[in-house]
């Protein structure tokens, strides 16, 4: 299929906005995947192309956080490895089984995350004592959420941020920075297997990747400058929007 220049420019703008939002609170896929499907792409091709463009945003935000020393790779290398393995397994499995069950459960999970941040106004304000070791986090949240991102994906950033706050005691700004680095890792793992399957439209993916790169960099700067005053309300709002969108897609309102 062919995509006109005016459509590419529109998708670039969509990706820029999605990258900005995703760097702060997650949920950018709710914007980019419907936009890709509206071009007439088959679902598998849209998902593969979405992973390519998402890598641009998650890489841009991750690079900014690393340069600002918000993330120490030497401390979290095992978590990154387990996230990569989990995402690889999830991407392989989604091509073999039906994801209908997790689609039905997910709106409740995302809604719970939004409500939890809403009713816990001091959650993540500052670092707290961690509840598990980095090894324990790698084998549980890293592997598990990485698997989920490869298997399905929506809400991964919110899940990772909450896990860092609850299990490792990170403040919300630090948790968001680490979540984005892990999200980039899982995106790369998924992209590899979509690439093997030939499910990527390169012209669209690269155009949107450029938009994602710019938007995510701006969003990452906002995370470190505005911190919890921006992240918390964005996480709550995006959680509610994701819940409504997924519930609508499943026909809850029909």
PDB file of C-alpha atoms in Angstrom:
ATOM      1  CA  UNK A   1       0.000   0.000   0.000  1.00  0.00           C
ATOM      2  CA  UNK A   2       1.067   3.579  -0.665  1.00  0.00           C
ATOM      3  CA  UNK A   3       0.880   6.454   1.820  1.00  0.00           C
ATOM      4  CA  UNK A   4       0.679  10.038   0.521  1.00  0.00           C
ATOM      5  CA  UNK A   5       2.943  12.830   1.771  1.00  0.00           C
ATOM      6  CA  UNK A   6       0.038  14.653   3.456  1.00  0.00           C
ATOM      7  CA  UNK A   7      -0.765  11.492   5.443  1.00  0.00           C
ATOM      8  CA  UNK A   8       2.889  11.098   6.439  1.00  0.00           C
ATOM      9  CA  UNK A   9       2.950  14.693   7.714  1.00  0.00           C
ATOM     10  CA  UNK A  10      -0.226  14.083   9.707  1.00  0.00           C
ATOM     11  CA  UNK A  11       1.217  10.905  11.218  1.00  0.00           C
ATOM     12  CA  UNK A  12       4.411  12.809  12.072  1.00  0.00           C
ATOM     13  CA  UNK A  13       2.326  15.328  14.041  1.00  0.00           C
ATOM     14  CA  UNK A  14       0.331  12.569  15.731  1.00  0.00           C
ATOM     15  CA  UNK A  15       3.561  10.841  16.784  1.00  0.00           C
ATOM     16  CA  UNK A  16       5.013  14.095  18.143  1.00  0.00           C
ATOM     17  CA  UNK A  17       2.023  14.592  20.443  1.00  0.00           C
ATOM     18  CA  UNK A  18       2.004  10.914  21.421  1.00  0.00           C
ATOM     19  CA  UNK A  19       5.721  10.977  22.209  1.00  0.00           C
ATOM     20  CA  UNK A  20       5.303  13.989  24.494  1.00  0.00           C
ATOM     21  CA  UNK A  21       2.438  12.375  26.416  1.00  0.00           C
ATOM     22  CA  UNK A  22       4.077   8.946  26.546  1.00  0.00           C
ATOM     23  CA  UNK A  23       7.317  10.291  28.023  1.00  0.00           C
ATOM     24  CA  UNK A  24       5.364  11.763  30.936  1.00  0.00           C
ATOM     25  CA  UNK A  25       2.558   9.324  31.671  1.00  0.00           C
ATOM     26  CA  UNK A  26       2.478   6.531  29.076  1.00  0.00           C
ATOM     27  CA  UNK A  27      -0.457   5.732  26.816  1.00  0.00           C
ATOM     28  CA  UNK A  28       0.962   7.116  23.578  1.00  0.00           C
ATOM     29  CA  UNK A  29      -0.067   3.962  21.755  1.00  0.00           C
ATOM     30  CA  UNK A  30      -3.714   4.932  22.257  1.00  0.00           C
ATOM     31  CA  UNK A  31      -3.049   7.782  19.845  1.00  0.00           C
ATOM     32  CA  UNK A  32      -0.663   6.203  17.339  1.00  0.00           C
ATOM     33  CA  UNK A  33      -2.252   2.760  16.829  1.00  0.00           C
ATOM     34  CA  UNK A  34      -5.718   4.105  15.853  1.00  0.00           C
ATOM     35  CA  UNK A  35      -4.001   6.630  13.554  1.00  0.00           C
ATOM     36  CA  UNK A  36      -2.107   3.826  11.822  1.00  0.00           C
ATOM     37  CA  UNK A  37      -5.225   1.676  11.491  1.00  0.00           C
ATOM     38  CA  UNK A  38      -7.096   4.616   9.921  1.00  0.00           C
ATOM     39  CA  UNK A  39      -4.632   4.518   7.001  1.00  0.00           C
ATOM     40  CA  UNK A  40      -6.024   1.094   6.087  1.00  0.00           C
ATOM     41  CA  UNK A  41      -3.068  -0.920   7.360  1.00  0.00           C
ATOM     42  CA  UNK A  42      -3.736  -4.527   8.427  1.00  0.00           C
ATOM     43  CA  UNK A  43      -3.608  -4.820  12.257  1.00  0.00           C
ATOM     44  CA  UNK A  44      -0.342  -6.805  12.351  1.00  0.00           C
ATOM     45  CA  UNK A  45       1.386  -4.288  10.087  1.00  0.00           C
ATOM     46  CA  UNK A  46       0.049  -1.406  12.187  1.00  0.00           C
ATOM     47  CA  UNK A  47       1.352  -2.988  15.412  1.00  0.00           C
ATOM     48  CA  UNK A  48       4.780  -3.667  13.935  1.00  0.00           C
ATOM     49  CA  UNK A  49       5.052  -0.156  12.491  1.00  0.00           C
ATOM     50  CA  UNK A  50       3.894   1.251  15.833  1.00  0.00           C
ATOM     51  CA  UNK A  51       6.745  -0.537  17.617  1.00  0.00           C
ATOM     52  CA  UNK A  52       9.237   1.000  15.186  1.00  0.00           C
ATOM     53  CA  UNK A  53       7.997   4.545  15.762  1.00  0.00           C
ATOM     54  CA  UNK A  54       7.666   3.951  19.520  1.00  0.00           C
ATOM     55  CA  UNK A  55      11.363   3.084  19.643  1.00  0.00           C
ATOM     56  CA  UNK A  56      12.106   6.635  18.504  1.00  0.00           C
ATOM     57  CA  UNK A  57      10.182   8.142  21.401  1.00  0.00           C
ATOM     58  CA  UNK A  58      11.405   5.777  24.096  1.00  0.00           C
ATOM     59  CA  UNK A  59      15.005   6.111  22.853  1.00  0.00           C
ATOM     60  CA  UNK A  60      14.820   9.917  22.851  1.00  0.00           C
ATOM     61  CA  UNK A  61      13.406  10.069  26.381  1.00  0.00           C
ATOM     62  CA  UNK A  62      15.803   7.394  27.646  1.00  0.00           C
ATOM     63  CA  UNK A  63      18.814   9.180  26.159  1.00  0.00           C
ATOM     64  CA  UNK A  64      17.795  12.434  27.835  1.00  0.00           C
ATOM     65  CA  UNK A  65      17.328  10.758  31.219  1.00  0.00           C
ATOM     66  CA  UNK A  66      20.689   8.992  30.911  1.00  0.00           C
ATOM     67  CA  UNK A  67      22.476  12.221  29.994  1.00  0.00           C
ATOM     68  CA  UNK A  68      20.906  13.921  33.004  1.00  0.00           C
ATOM     69  CA  UNK A  69      22.097  10.995  35.178  1.00  0.00           C
ATOM     70  CA  UNK A  70      18.532  10.227  36.239  1.00  0.00           C
ATOM     71  CA  UNK A  71      19.201   6.537  35.521  1.00  0.00           C
ATOM     72  CA  UNK A  72      22.287   4.495  36.429  1.00  0.00           C
ATOM     73  CA  UNK A  73      22.559   1.608  33.969  1.00  0.00           C
ATOM     74  CA  UNK A  74      25.090  -0.202  36.170  1.00  0.00           C
ATOM     75  CA  UNK A  75      22.415  -0.543  38.859  1.00  0.00           C
ATOM     76  CA  UNK A  76      19.597  -1.745  36.640  1.00  0.00           C
ATOM     77  CA  UNK A  77      21.342  -3.864  33.975  1.00  0.00           C
ATOM     78  CA  UNK A  78      19.750  -7.082  35.252  1.00  0.00           C
ATOM     79  CA  UNK A  79      16.299  -5.481  35.216  1.00  0.00           C
ATOM     80  CA  UNK A  80      16.920  -4.394  31.618  1.00  0.00           C
ATOM     81  CA  UNK A  81      17.997  -7.910  30.661  1.00  0.00           C
ATOM     82  CA  UNK A  82      14.921  -9.536  32.217  1.00  0.00           C
ATOM     83  CA  UNK A  83      12.677  -6.938  30.571  1.00  0.00           C
ATOM     84  CA  UNK A  84      14.221  -7.741  27.187  1.00  0.00           C
ATOM     85  CA  UNK A  85      13.731 -11.483  27.718  1.00  0.00           C
ATOM     86  CA  UNK A  86      10.153 -11.003  28.916  1.00  0.00           C
ATOM     87  CA  UNK A  87       9.229  -8.792  25.950  1.00  0.00           C
ATOM     88  CA  UNK A  88      10.775 -11.275  23.519  1.00  0.00           C
ATOM     89  CA  UNK A  89       8.740 -14.135  24.964  1.00  0.00           C
ATOM     90  CA  UNK A  90       5.568 -12.034  24.949  1.00  0.00           C
ATOM     91  CA  UNK A  91       6.009 -11.017  21.313  1.00  0.00           C
ATOM     92  CA  UNK A  92       6.525 -14.634  20.279  1.00  0.00           C
ATOM     93  CA  UNK A  93       3.506 -15.831  22.256  1.00  0.00           C
ATOM     94  CA  UNK A  94       1.085 -13.186  20.962  1.00  0.00           C
ATOM     95  CA  UNK A  95       1.611 -14.606  17.483  1.00  0.00           C
ATOM     96  CA  UNK A  96       0.506 -18.036  18.705  1.00  0.00           C
ATOM     97  CA  UNK A  97      -2.442 -17.429  21.061  1.00  0.00           C
ATOM     98  CA  UNK A  98      -5.558 -15.278  21.470  1.00  0.00           C
ATOM     99  CA  UNK A  99      -5.127 -12.181  23.654  1.00  0.00           C
ATOM    100  CA  UNK A 100      -8.894 -11.834  24.270  1.00  0.00           C
ATOM    101  CA  UNK A 101      -8.698 -12.676  27.985  1.00  0.00           C
ATOM    102  CA  UNK A 102      -6.064 -10.083  28.851  1.00  0.00           C
ATOM    103  CA  UNK A 103      -7.957  -7.483  26.799  1.00  0.00           C
ATOM    104  CA  UNK A 104     -10.992  -8.013  29.039  1.00  0.00           C
ATOM    105  CA  UNK A 105      -9.020  -7.741  32.284  1.00  0.00           C
ATOM    106  CA  UNK A 106      -6.827  -4.796  31.288  1.00  0.00           C
ATOM    107  CA  UNK A 107      -9.364  -1.923  31.645  1.00  0.00           C
ATOM    108  CA  UNK A 108      -9.847  -2.834  35.313  1.00  0.00           C
ATOM    109  CA  UNK A 109      -6.078  -2.936  35.892  1.00  0.00           C
ATOM    110  CA  UNK A 110      -5.419   0.442  34.251  1.00  0.00           C
ATOM    111  CA  UNK A 111      -8.380   2.001  36.091  1.00  0.00           C
ATOM    112  CA  UNK A 112      -6.964   0.704  39.389  1.00  0.00           C
ATOM    113  CA  UNK A 113      -3.615   2.393  38.663  1.00  0.00           C
ATOM    114  CA  UNK A 114      -5.306   5.726  37.972  1.00  0.00           C
ATOM    115  CA  UNK A 115      -7.449   5.511  41.107  1.00  0.00           C
ATOM    116  CA  UNK A 116      -4.449   4.526  43.212  1.00  0.00           C
ATOM    117  CA  UNK A 117      -2.476   7.604  42.166  1.00  0.00           C
ATOM    118  CA  UNK A 118      -5.595   9.761  42.587  1.00  0.00           C
ATOM    119  CA  UNK A 119      -6.342   8.691  46.165  1.00  0.00           C
ATOM    120  CA  UNK A 120      -2.672   8.572  47.231  1.00  0.00           C
ATOM    121  CA  UNK A 121      -1.576  12.209  46.869  1.00  0.00           C
ATOM    122  CA  UNK A 122       1.767  11.669  48.627  1.00  0.00           C
ATOM    123  CA  UNK A 123       2.700   8.491  46.753  1.00  0.00           C
ATOM    124  CA  UNK A 124       6.072   8.947  45.066  1.00  0.00           C
ATOM    125  CA  UNK A 125       6.737  12.400  46.486  1.00  0.00           C
ATOM    126  CA  UNK A 126      10.135  11.235  47.714  1.00  0.00           C
ATOM    127  CA  UNK A 127      12.287   8.118  47.828  1.00  0.00           C
ATOM    128  CA  UNK A 128      11.223   5.457  50.324  1.00  0.00           C
ATOM    129  CA  UNK A 129      12.734   2.226  51.572  1.00  0.00           C
ATOM    130  CA  UNK A 130      12.638  -0.473  48.906  1.00  0.00           C
ATOM    131  CA  UNK A 131      10.577  -3.594  49.554  1.00  0.00           C
ATOM    132  CA  UNK A 132      12.499  -6.018  47.344  1.00  0.00           C
ATOM    133  CA  UNK A 133      16.001  -6.274  45.903  1.00  0.00           C
ATOM    134  CA  UNK A 134      16.957  -5.309  42.367  1.00  0.00           C
ATOM    135  CA  UNK A 135      17.207  -9.038  41.599  1.00  0.00           C
ATOM    136  CA  UNK A 136      13.692  -9.606  42.914  1.00  0.00           C
ATOM    137  CA  UNK A 137      12.405  -6.684  40.875  1.00  0.00           C
ATOM    138  CA  UNK A 138      14.131  -7.965  37.736  1.00  0.00           C
ATOM    139  CA  UNK A 139      12.613 -11.448  38.081  1.00  0.00           C
ATOM    140  CA  UNK A 140       9.130 -10.169  38.916  1.00  0.00           C
ATOM    141  CA  UNK A 141       8.272  -6.721  37.519  1.00  0.00           C
ATOM    142  CA  UNK A 142      11.028  -6.601  34.881  1.00  0.00           C
ATOM    143  CA  UNK A 143      10.274 -10.014  33.411  1.00  0.00           C
ATOM    144  CA  UNK A 144       6.504  -9.812  33.948  1.00  0.00           C
ATOM    145  CA  UNK A 145       5.821  -6.313  32.637  1.00  0.00           C
ATOM    146  CA  UNK A 146       8.319  -6.851  29.823  1.00  0.00           C
ATOM    147  CA  UNK A 147       6.345  -9.952  28.840  1.00  0.00           C
ATOM    148  CA  UNK A 148       3.114  -7.964  28.966  1.00  0.00           C
ATOM    149  CA  UNK A 149       4.535  -5.228  26.724  1.00  0.00           C
ATOM    150  CA  UNK A 150       5.560  -7.769  24.125  1.00  0.00           C
ATOM    151  CA  UNK A 151       2.257  -9.626  24.422  1.00  0.00           C
ATOM    152  CA  UNK A 152      -0.131  -6.679  24.369  1.00  0.00           C
ATOM    153  CA  UNK A 153       1.346  -3.348  25.471  1.00  0.00           C
ATOM    154  CA  UNK A 154      -1.097  -0.553  26.426  1.00  0.00           C
ATOM    155  CA  UNK A 155      -0.336   0.975  29.815  1.00  0.00           C
ATOM    156  CA  UNK A 156       3.190  -0.465  30.119  1.00  0.00           C
ATOM    157  CA  UNK A 157       4.683   2.873  31.188  1.00  0.00           C
ATOM    158  CA  UNK A 158       2.109   3.316  33.950  1.00  0.00           C
ATOM    159  CA  UNK A 159       2.655  -0.245  35.192  1.00  0.00           C
ATOM    160  CA  UNK A 160       6.424   0.202  35.290  1.00  0.00           C
ATOM    161  CA  UNK A 161       6.220   3.555  37.083  1.00  0.00           C
ATOM    162  CA  UNK A 162       3.901   2.119  39.738  1.00  0.00           C
ATOM    163  CA  UNK A 163       6.168  -0.918  40.189  1.00  0.00           C
ATOM    164  CA  UNK A 164       9.244   1.273  40.733  1.00  0.00           C
ATOM    165  CA  UNK A 165       7.382   3.410  43.283  1.00  0.00           C
ATOM    166  CA  UNK A 166       5.786   0.523  45.171  1.00  0.00           C
ATOM    167  CA  UNK A 167       8.568  -2.084  45.081  1.00  0.00           C
ATOM    168  CA  UNK A 168      11.829  -0.122  44.912  1.00  0.00           C
ATOM    169  CA  UNK A 169      10.638   3.009  46.727  1.00  0.00           C
ATOM    170  CA  UNK A 170      11.558   5.422  43.923  1.00  0.00           C
ATOM    171  CA  UNK A 171      10.059   8.903  43.855  1.00  0.00           C
ATOM    172  CA  UNK A 172       7.722   9.522  40.927  1.00  0.00           C
ATOM    173  CA  UNK A 173      10.209  11.465  38.804  1.00  0.00           C
ATOM    174  CA  UNK A 174      12.893   8.802  39.232  1.00  0.00           C
ATOM    175  CA  UNK A 175      10.351   6.042  38.594  1.00  0.00           C
ATOM    176  CA  UNK A 176       9.194   7.678  35.344  1.00  0.00           C
ATOM    177  CA  UNK A 177      12.776   8.003  34.088  1.00  0.00           C
ATOM    178  CA  UNK A 178      13.560   4.341  34.819  1.00  0.00           C
ATOM    179  CA  UNK A 179      10.229   3.207  33.359  1.00  0.00           C
ATOM    180  CA  UNK A 180      11.055   4.876  30.038  1.00  0.00           C
ATOM    181  CA  UNK A 181      14.462   3.155  29.803  1.00  0.00           C
ATOM    182  CA  UNK A 182      12.810  -0.213  30.444  1.00  0.00           C
ATOM    183  CA  UNK A 183      10.082   0.624  27.935  1.00  0.00           C
ATOM    184  CA  UNK A 184      12.737   1.287  25.287  1.00  0.00           C
ATOM    185  CA  UNK A 185      14.277  -2.094  26.066  1.00  0.00           C
ATOM    186  CA  UNK A 186      10.964  -3.921  25.650  1.00  0.00           C
ATOM    187  CA  UNK A 187      10.198  -1.959  22.460  1.00  0.00           C
ATOM    188  CA  UNK A 188      13.494  -3.062  20.910  1.00  0.00           C
ATOM    189  CA  UNK A 189      12.849  -6.697  21.816  1.00  0.00           C
ATOM    190  CA  UNK A 190       9.367  -6.605  20.259  1.00  0.00           C
ATOM    191  CA  UNK A 191      10.609  -4.746  17.183  1.00  0.00           C
ATOM    192  CA  UNK A 192      13.142  -7.490  16.446  1.00  0.00           C
ATOM    193  CA  UNK A 193      10.425 -10.122  16.175  1.00  0.00           C
ATOM    194  CA  UNK A 194       8.078  -7.913  14.158  1.00  0.00           C
ATOM    195  CA  UNK A 195      11.044  -7.264  11.851  1.00  0.00           C
ATOM    196  CA  UNK A 196      11.592 -11.001  11.434  1.00  0.00           C
ATOM    197  CA  UNK A 197       7.914 -11.358  10.550  1.00  0.00           C
ATOM    198  CA  UNK A 198       8.104  -8.542   7.977  1.00  0.00           C
ATOM    199  CA  UNK A 199       5.343  -6.559   9.724  1.00  0.00           C
ATOM    200  CA  UNK A 200       6.755  -3.026   9.367  1.00  0.00           C
ATOM    201  CA  UNK A 201       5.999  -0.217   6.901  1.00  0.00           C
ATOM    202  CA  UNK A 202       9.312   1.606   6.930  1.00  0.00           C
ATOM    203  CA  UNK A 203       8.316   4.938   5.361  1.00  0.00           C
ATOM    204  CA  UNK A 204       5.534   5.472   7.893  1.00  0.00           C
ATOM    205  CA  UNK A 205       7.586   4.114  10.779  1.00  0.00           C
ATOM    206  CA  UNK A 206      10.511   6.461  10.146  1.00  0.00           C
ATOM    207  CA  UNK A 207       8.278   9.518   9.632  1.00  0.00           C
ATOM    208  CA  UNK A 208       6.525   8.859  12.928  1.00  0.00           C
ATOM    209  CA  UNK A 209       9.805   7.986  14.646  1.00  0.00           C
ATOM    210  CA  UNK A 210      11.047  11.515  13.881  1.00  0.00           C
ATOM    211  CA  UNK A 211       7.924  12.978  15.493  1.00  0.00           C
ATOM    212  CA  UNK A 212       8.233  10.657  18.473  1.00  0.00           C
ATOM    213  CA  UNK A 213      11.881  11.624  18.962  1.00  0.00           C
ATOM    214  CA  UNK A 214      11.050  15.326  19.183  1.00  0.00           C
ATOM    215  CA  UNK A 215       7.936  14.919  21.324  1.00  0.00           C
ATOM    216  CA  UNK A 216       9.508  12.485  23.769  1.00  0.00           C
ATOM    217  CA  UNK A 217      12.542  14.708  24.273  1.00  0.00           C
ATOM    218  CA  UNK A 218      10.275  17.630  25.171  1.00  0.00           C
ATOM    219  CA  UNK A 219       8.242  15.390  27.480  1.00  0.00           C
ATOM    220  CA  UNK A 220      11.349  14.068  29.232  1.00  0.00           C
ATOM    221  CA  UNK A 221      12.514  17.613  29.933  1.00  0.00           C
ATOM    222  CA  UNK A 222       9.122  18.374  31.482  1.00  0.00           C
ATOM    223  CA  UNK A 223       9.432  15.292  33.730  1.00  0.00           C
ATOM    224  CA  UNK A 224      12.702  16.501  35.259  1.00  0.00           C
ATOM    225  CA  UNK A 225      11.683  20.162  35.466  1.00  0.00           C
ATOM    226  CA  UNK A 226       8.081  19.791  36.679  1.00  0.00           C
ATOM    227  CA  UNK A 227       8.358  16.444  38.454  1.00  0.00           C
ATOM    228  CA  UNK A 228       5.411  15.121  40.408  1.00  0.00           C
ATOM    229  CA  UNK A 229       3.292  18.259  39.860  1.00  0.00           C
ATOM    230  CA  UNK A 230       2.992  17.246  36.200  1.00  0.00           C
ATOM    231  CA  UNK A 231       3.395  13.453  36.281  1.00  0.00           C
ATOM    232  CA  UNK A 232       0.694  12.549  38.811  1.00  0.00           C
ATOM    233  CA  UNK A 233      -2.253  14.309  37.109  1.00  0.00           C
ATOM    234  CA  UNK A 234      -1.055  13.096  33.697  1.00  0.00           C
ATOM    235  CA  UNK A 235      -0.884   9.482  34.907  1.00  0.00           C
ATOM    236  CA  UNK A 236      -4.379   9.732  36.399  1.00  0.00           C
ATOM    237  CA  UNK A 237      -5.878  11.346  33.279  1.00  0.00           C
ATOM    238  CA  UNK A 238      -4.176   8.936  30.850  1.00  0.00           C
ATOM    239  CA  UNK A 239      -5.212   5.939  32.985  1.00  0.00           C
ATOM    240  CA  UNK A 240      -8.854   7.007  32.810  1.00  0.00           C
ATOM    241  CA  UNK A 241      -8.622   7.715  29.071  1.00  0.00           C
ATOM    242  CA  UNK A 242      -6.999   4.317  28.446  1.00  0.00           C
ATOM    243  CA  UNK A 243      -9.722   2.599  30.487  1.00  0.00           C
ATOM    244  CA  UNK A 244     -12.528   4.295  28.547  1.00  0.00           C
ATOM    245  CA  UNK A 245     -10.843   3.648  25.180  1.00  0.00           C
ATOM    246  CA  UNK A 246     -10.271  -0.059  25.867  1.00  0.00           C
ATOM    247  CA  UNK A 247     -13.766  -0.504  27.294  1.00  0.00           C
ATOM    248  CA  UNK A 248     -15.242   1.186  24.195  1.00  0.00           C
ATOM    249  CA  UNK A 249     -13.219  -1.053  21.878  1.00  0.00           C
ATOM    250  CA  UNK A 250     -14.658  -4.091  23.678  1.00  0.00           C
ATOM    251  CA  UNK A 251     -18.213  -2.846  23.170  1.00  0.00           C
ATOM    252  CA  UNK A 252     -19.015  -2.034  26.805  1.00  0.00           C
ATOM    253  CA  UNK A 253     -21.023   1.038  25.783  1.00  0.00           C
ATOM    254  CA  UNK A 254     -22.992  -0.511  22.928  1.00  0.00           C
TER     255      UNK A 254
END
